[in-house]
Every structure is written in structure tokens, then in C-alpha cells.
mmCIF file of C-alpha atoms in Angstrom:
data_model
loop_
_atom_site.group_PDB
_atom_site.id
_atom_site.type_symbol
_atom_site.label_atom_id
_atom_site.label_comp_id
_atom_site.label_asym_id
_atom_site.label_seq_id
_atom_site.Cartn_x
_atom_site.Cartn_y
_atom_site.Cartn_z
ATOM 1 C CA MET R 1437 132.925 97.232 136.164
ATOM 2 C CA ILE R 1438 134.547 96.332 132.728
ATOM 3 C CA ILE R 1439 136.468 99.295 131.067
ATOM 4 C CA THR R 1440 136.929 99.009 127.527
ATOM 5 C CA LEU R 1441 139.802 101.316 126.018
ATOM 6 C CA GLY R 1442 139.773 101.822 122.094
ATOM 7 C CA GLY R 1443 141.124 104.299 119.949
ATOM 8 C CA THR R 1444 143.836 105.312 117.656
ATOM 9 C CA PRO R 1445 147.310 103.787 117.493
ATOM 10 C CA GLY R 1446 150.099 105.483 119.940
ATOM 11 C CA SER R 1447 147.301 107.553 121.749
ATOM 12 C CA GLY R 1448 148.120 105.695 125.012
ATOM 13 C CA LYS R 1449 145.516 102.909 125.270
ATOM 14 C CA SER R 1450 147.601 100.542 127.009
ATOM 15 C CA SER R 1451 149.741 103.023 129.391
ATOM 16 C CA ILE R 1452 146.288 104.153 130.454
ATOM 17 C CA GLY R 1453 145.179 100.563 131.119
ATOM 18 C CA GLY R 1454 147.932 99.507 132.795
ATOM 19 C CA ILE R 1455 147.566 102.608 135.396
ATOM 20 C CA LEU R 1456 143.829 102.065 135.759
ATOM 21 C CA ALA R 1457 144.121 98.216 136.436
ATOM 22 C CA LYS R 1458 146.805 98.781 139.044
ATOM 23 C CA ASN R 1459 144.619 101.399 140.678
ATOM 24 C CA LEU R 1460 141.365 99.388 140.664
ATOM 25 C CA GLY R 1461 143.086 96.074 141.298
ATOM 26 C CA TYR R 1462 141.730 94.726 138.238
ATOM 27 C CA LYS R 1463 142.870 92.414 135.752
ATOM 28 C CA TYR R 1464 144.351 94.077 132.488
ATOM 29 C CA TYR R 1465 144.464 92.543 129.017
ATOM 30 C CA SER R 1466 145.603 94.034 125.476
ATOM 31 C CA ALA R 1467 144.193 93.025 122.356
ATOM 32 C CA GLY R 1468 147.191 94.045 120.766
ATOM 33 C CA ASP R 1469 149.395 92.033 122.813
ATOM 34 C CA VAL R 1470 147.226 89.143 121.382
ATOM 35 C CA TRP R 1471 147.973 90.270 117.765
ATOM 36 C CA ARG R 1472 151.658 90.952 118.466
ATOM 37 C CA LYS R 1473 152.190 87.370 119.979
ATOM 38 C CA TYR R 1474 150.316 85.869 117.076
ATOM 39 C CA ALA R 1475 152.479 87.587 114.610
ATOM 40 C CA ALA R 1476 155.576 86.744 116.133
ATOM 41 C CA GLU R 1477 154.561 83.033 116.077
ATOM 42 C CA GLN R 1478 153.587 83.348 112.523
ATOM 43 C CA GLY R 1479 157.035 84.945 111.721
ATOM 44 C CA MET R 1480 155.731 88.276 110.696
ATOM 45 C CA THR R 1481 155.480 92.053 111.348
ATOM 46 C CA LEU R 1482 152.572 93.573 113.002
ATOM 47 C CA GLU R 1483 151.970 95.116 109.673
ATOM 48 C CA GLU R 1484 152.247 92.029 107.842
ATOM 49 C CA LEU R 1485 149.744 90.034 109.998
ATOM 50 C CA HIS R 1486 147.054 93.295 109.518
ATOM 51 C CA LYS R 1487 147.556 92.930 105.840
ATOM 52 C CA LYS R 1488 146.869 89.026 106.153
ATOM 53 C CA ALA R 1489 143.830 90.094 108.299
ATOM 54 C CA GLU R 1490 142.521 91.912 105.348
ATOM 55 C CA LEU R 1491 142.167 88.831 103.357
ATOM 56 C CA ASP R 1492 141.645 86.337 106.006
ATOM 57 C CA PRO R 1493 138.703 87.327 108.329
ATOM 58 C CA SER R 1494 139.443 84.444 110.930
ATOM 59 C CA THR R 1495 142.722 86.333 111.770
ATOM 60 C CA ASP R 1496 140.366 88.713 113.334
ATOM 61 C CA LYS R 1497 137.872 86.168 114.595
ATOM 62 C CA LEU R 1498 140.708 84.807 116.799
ATOM 63 C CA VAL R 1499 141.033 88.239 118.919
ATOM 64 C CA ASP R 1500 137.197 88.905 118.719
ATOM 65 C CA ASP R 1501 136.308 85.742 120.332
ATOM 66 C CA TYR R 1502 138.669 85.977 123.270
ATOM 67 C CA MET R 1503 137.130 89.430 123.815
ATOM 68 C CA LYS R 1504 133.669 88.021 123.830
ATOM 69 C CA ALA R 1505 134.512 85.122 126.132
ATOM 70 C CA LEU R 1506 136.189 87.605 128.673
ATOM 71 C CA GLY R 1507 133.002 89.980 128.482
ATOM 72 C CA GLU R 1508 130.791 86.801 128.826
ATOM 73 C CA LYS R 1509 132.564 85.491 132.042
ATOM 74 C CA GLU R 1510 134.448 87.878 133.675
ATOM 75 C CA ASP R 1511 134.155 91.051 135.332
ATOM 76 C CA ASP R 1512 136.056 93.730 136.607
ATOM 77 C CA PHE R 1513 138.829 94.012 134.221
ATOM 78 C CA ILE R 1514 140.237 96.565 131.809
ATOM 79 C CA ILE R 1515 140.986 95.540 128.060
ATOM 80 C CA ASP R 1516 142.477 97.582 125.535
ATOM 81 C CA ALA R 1517 140.963 96.544 122.502
ATOM 82 C CA ARG R 1518 139.984 98.464 119.355
ATOM 83 C CA LEU R 1519 136.693 96.420 119.011
ATOM 84 C CA GLY R 1520 136.166 95.864 122.678
ATOM 85 C CA TYR R 1521 133.185 98.299 122.861
ATOM 86 C CA HIS R 1522 131.267 96.329 120.258
ATOM 87 C CA PHE R 1523 132.221 92.835 121.308
ATOM 88 C CA ILE R 1524 131.700 93.986 125.130
ATOM 89 C CA PRO R 1525 128.489 96.429 125.086
ATOM 90 C CA HIS R 1526 127.879 96.240 128.925
ATOM 91 C CA SER R 1527 131.506 97.912 129.444
ATOM 92 C CA VAL R 1528 132.268 101.413 130.224
ATOM 93 C CA LYS R 1529 133.431 102.380 126.788
ATOM 94 C CA VAL R 1530 136.397 104.611 126.346
ATOM 95 C CA PHE R 1531 138.084 106.293 123.223
ATOM 96 C CA VAL R 1532 141.550 107.271 123.597
ATOM 97 C CA ASP R 1533 142.980 109.542 121.054
ATOM 98 C CA ALA R 1534 146.172 112.097 120.153
ATOM 99 C CA ASP R 1535 147.397 114.337 117.872
ATOM 100 C CA VAL R 1536 148.750 111.997 114.951
ATOM 101 C CA ASP R 1537 152.385 113.363 114.841
ATOM 102 C CA VAL R 1538 152.471 113.098 118.866
ATOM 103 C CA ARG R 1539 151.054 109.494 118.167
ATOM 104 C CA ALA R 1540 153.889 108.923 115.770
ATOM 105 C CA GLU R 1541 156.750 109.973 118.086
ATOM 106 C CA ARG R 1542 155.333 107.965 120.941
ATOM 107 C CA VAL R 1543 154.948 104.403 118.504
ATOM 108 C CA PHE R 1544 158.699 105.479 116.994
ATOM 109 C CA ARG R 1545 160.198 105.538 120.953
ATOM 110 C CA LEU R 1546 158.084 102.572 121.765
ATOM 111 C CA GLU R 1547 160.177 99.041 121.489
ATOM 112 C CA ARG R 1548 157.359 96.164 120.845
ATOM 113 C CA SER R 1549 158.149 93.314 119.000
ATOM 114 C CA GLY R 1550 157.480 93.753 115.091
ATOM 115 C CA GLU R 1551 157.096 97.440 115.904
ATOM 116 C CA ARG R 1552 160.529 99.282 114.887
ATOM 117 C CA PHE R 1553 160.861 102.599 112.897
ATOM 118 C CA ALA R 1554 164.113 104.114 111.362
ATOM 119 C CA LYS R 1555 162.239 107.374 111.211
ATOM 120 C CA VAL R 1556 159.380 109.004 113.242
ATOM 121 C CA ALA R 1557 157.709 109.402 109.705
ATOM 122 C CA ASP R 1558 157.790 105.823 108.915
ATOM 123 C CA ALA R 1559 155.876 105.512 112.185
ATOM 124 C CA LYS R 1560 153.472 108.287 111.058
ATOM 125 C CA LYS R 1561 152.796 106.278 107.604
ATOM 126 C CA SER R 1562 152.350 103.029 109.391
ATOM 127 C CA ILE R 1563 149.686 103.985 111.999
ATOM 128 C CA GLN R 1564 147.711 105.891 109.279
ATOM 129 C CA MET R 1565 147.789 103.278 106.790
ATOM 130 C CA ARG R 1566 146.592 100.691 109.740
ATOM 131 C CA MET R 1567 143.838 102.967 110.555
ATOM 132 C CA LYS R 1568 142.660 102.948 107.101
ATOM 133 C CA MET R 1569 143.032 98.955 106.823
ATOM 134 C CA ASP R 1570 141.326 98.728 110.136
ATOM 135 C CA GLN R 1571 138.569 101.097 109.155
ATOM 136 C CA LYS R 1572 137.924 98.738 105.783
ATOM 137 C CA ARG R 1573 138.201 95.591 107.337
ATOM 138 C CA TYR R 1574 135.842 96.142 110.283
ATOM 139 C CA GLU R 1575 133.397 97.900 107.825
ATOM 140 C CA LYS R 1576 133.363 94.465 105.522
ATOM 141 C CA ILE R 1577 133.301 92.079 108.275
ATOM 142 C CA TYR R 1578 131.376 93.694 111.189
ATOM 143 C CA GLY R 1579 129.487 97.119 109.344
ATOM 144 C CA ILE R 1580 131.279 99.306 112.222
ATOM 145 C CA ASP R 1581 133.949 102.154 112.352
ATOM 146 C CA PRO R 1582 136.011 101.747 115.489
ATOM 147 C CA TYR R 1583 137.331 105.124 115.152
ATOM 148 C CA ARG R 1584 133.646 106.975 115.292
ATOM 149 C CA PHE R 1585 133.325 108.882 118.510
ATOM 150 C CA GLU R 1586 129.614 108.400 118.865
ATOM 151 C CA ASN R 1587 130.404 104.180 119.512
ATOM 152 C CA TYR R 1588 131.830 105.490 123.282
ATOM 153 C CA ASP R 1589 130.888 106.753 126.532
ATOM 154 C CA PHE R 1590 133.639 108.793 126.723
ATOM 155 C CA ILE R 1591 136.468 110.360 124.814
ATOM 156 C CA VAL R 1592 139.978 111.654 126.437
ATOM 157 C CA ASN R 1593 142.694 113.443 124.081
ATOM 158 C CA THR R 1594 145.885 112.416 125.561
ATOM 159 C CA THR R 1595 148.074 115.232 123.272
ATOM 160 C CA ASN R 1596 148.770 117.571 126.048
ATOM 161 C CA LYS R 1597 148.579 115.199 128.902
ATOM 162 C CA THR R 1598 150.690 112.711 130.801
ATOM 163 C CA VAL R 1599 149.638 109.664 131.062
ATOM 164 C CA GLU R 1600 148.547 109.816 134.550
ATOM 165 C CA GLU R 1601 146.177 112.739 133.946
ATOM 166 C CA SER R 1602 144.650 110.960 131.185
ATOM 167 C CA ALA R 1603 144.302 107.934 133.520
ATOM 168 C CA GLY R 1604 142.830 110.106 136.009
ATOM 169 C CA GLU R 1605 139.972 111.441 133.628
ATOM 170 C CA VAL R 1606 139.113 107.787 132.648
ATOM 171 C CA TYR R 1607 138.878 106.708 136.397
ATOM 172 C CA ARG R 1608 136.660 109.602 137.163
ATOM 173 C CA PHE R 1609 134.396 109.160 134.525
ATOM 174 C CA ALA R 1610 134.143 105.367 134.932
ATOM 175 C CA MET R 1611 133.110 105.663 138.620
ATOM 176 C CA PHE R 1612 130.638 108.361 137.878
ATOM 177 C CA LYS R 1613 129.271 106.102 135.259
ATOM 178 C CA SER R 1614 129.069 103.004 137.549
ATOM 179 C CA ASN R 1615 128.002 105.204 140.611
ATOM 180 C CA PRO R 1616 125.839 108.000 139.421
ATOM 181 C CA PRO R 1617 124.781 110.421 141.658
ATOM 182 C CA ARG R 1618 121.100 109.786 142.664
ATOM 183 C CA ARG R 1619 117.942 112.277 142.578
ATOM 184 C CA LYS R 1620 115.857 112.689 145.801
#
């Protein structure tokens, strides 16, 4: 079983993915980690790399090809990737969301390379801008919107839940989806 976790920035995709991978004994991959690593190698912030990607689709192609290859050659893994549902269509497709103010607070507290903010308001502005850039870019390149609920099998809102509660919801849905009850 492959579980793809898409959703909004700061919603908890990576945290949920890590817990699911550990509990299922699966490998865990993160498109965000690939983006952050590439940004650091280029001497850019993540925001600068996303702006570059708007002008140069080959930047997206690196991560997209990585996801496609994983979906074709591996099984039993979790991937946190905004376009995972699109490039690994046979996966259990989960959308992770939370209130924008909660997400901004989470992103503000994170210590990821290239993503430090002076204020929560700066984090909020950044994630809102990133979502708009993503929507525009992915619509132009692929004709899709990664934030449309219709693209997913399951939606989890993490606003008022612990990461463990959210991961538990995803786990239960994935188990049901992969082993639905049989009618007699």
C-alpha cells in the first residue's frame, strides 16, 4: 500500500507521514525535503526556489520524476508530496488541512532550513503566497489544482487534533481502503 499525503503548508503532512511510516514499518519520503535540499544546494531560500519554479518548469520536473519513479518501482511507503496523488494515482490519497492561523503558528515554530520567520504574520503571508504560486504553476503545467478536495480519497483537518490523533484517522481510513469489508 502507498499513502500519498497532500495538503496545505503547515498542516502536519510530514509529522503524520513519519508516524504512519513508523507504525506501518514503511519507508517515508518527503517531496518537501527534496525541495529544501535543492534550495540549499542552489544557495536559495525555499521561497526563492518556488519563485524560480514559476519561471522554470524543469525545477518541478526533478521532484515530479522522483515521485513517478517511486510509484512505479516501490510499494509500501508513505510520501508527503503536494502532487503525490497525481503522480501516484494508485495510492491512498489523503489531503491534510488546518486553519491558516494554526498552520502559520506551526510553520513559525519549525526550524527547517530556509524557512525561518521573524513573526507568525510573516509565516502566514509566506504560506498563503506559496499556495497561490503552487495553484498557478500546477494549473499552467499540469492543468490541476492540488488543493481541490475532489482529488483525494480522504480529508483530515488537524486544526484541533494532536498529530497522533490525525495519524490515527489516516491509518484507520487507509486500512479500510486497502481491506474493505466484504459483502456476503
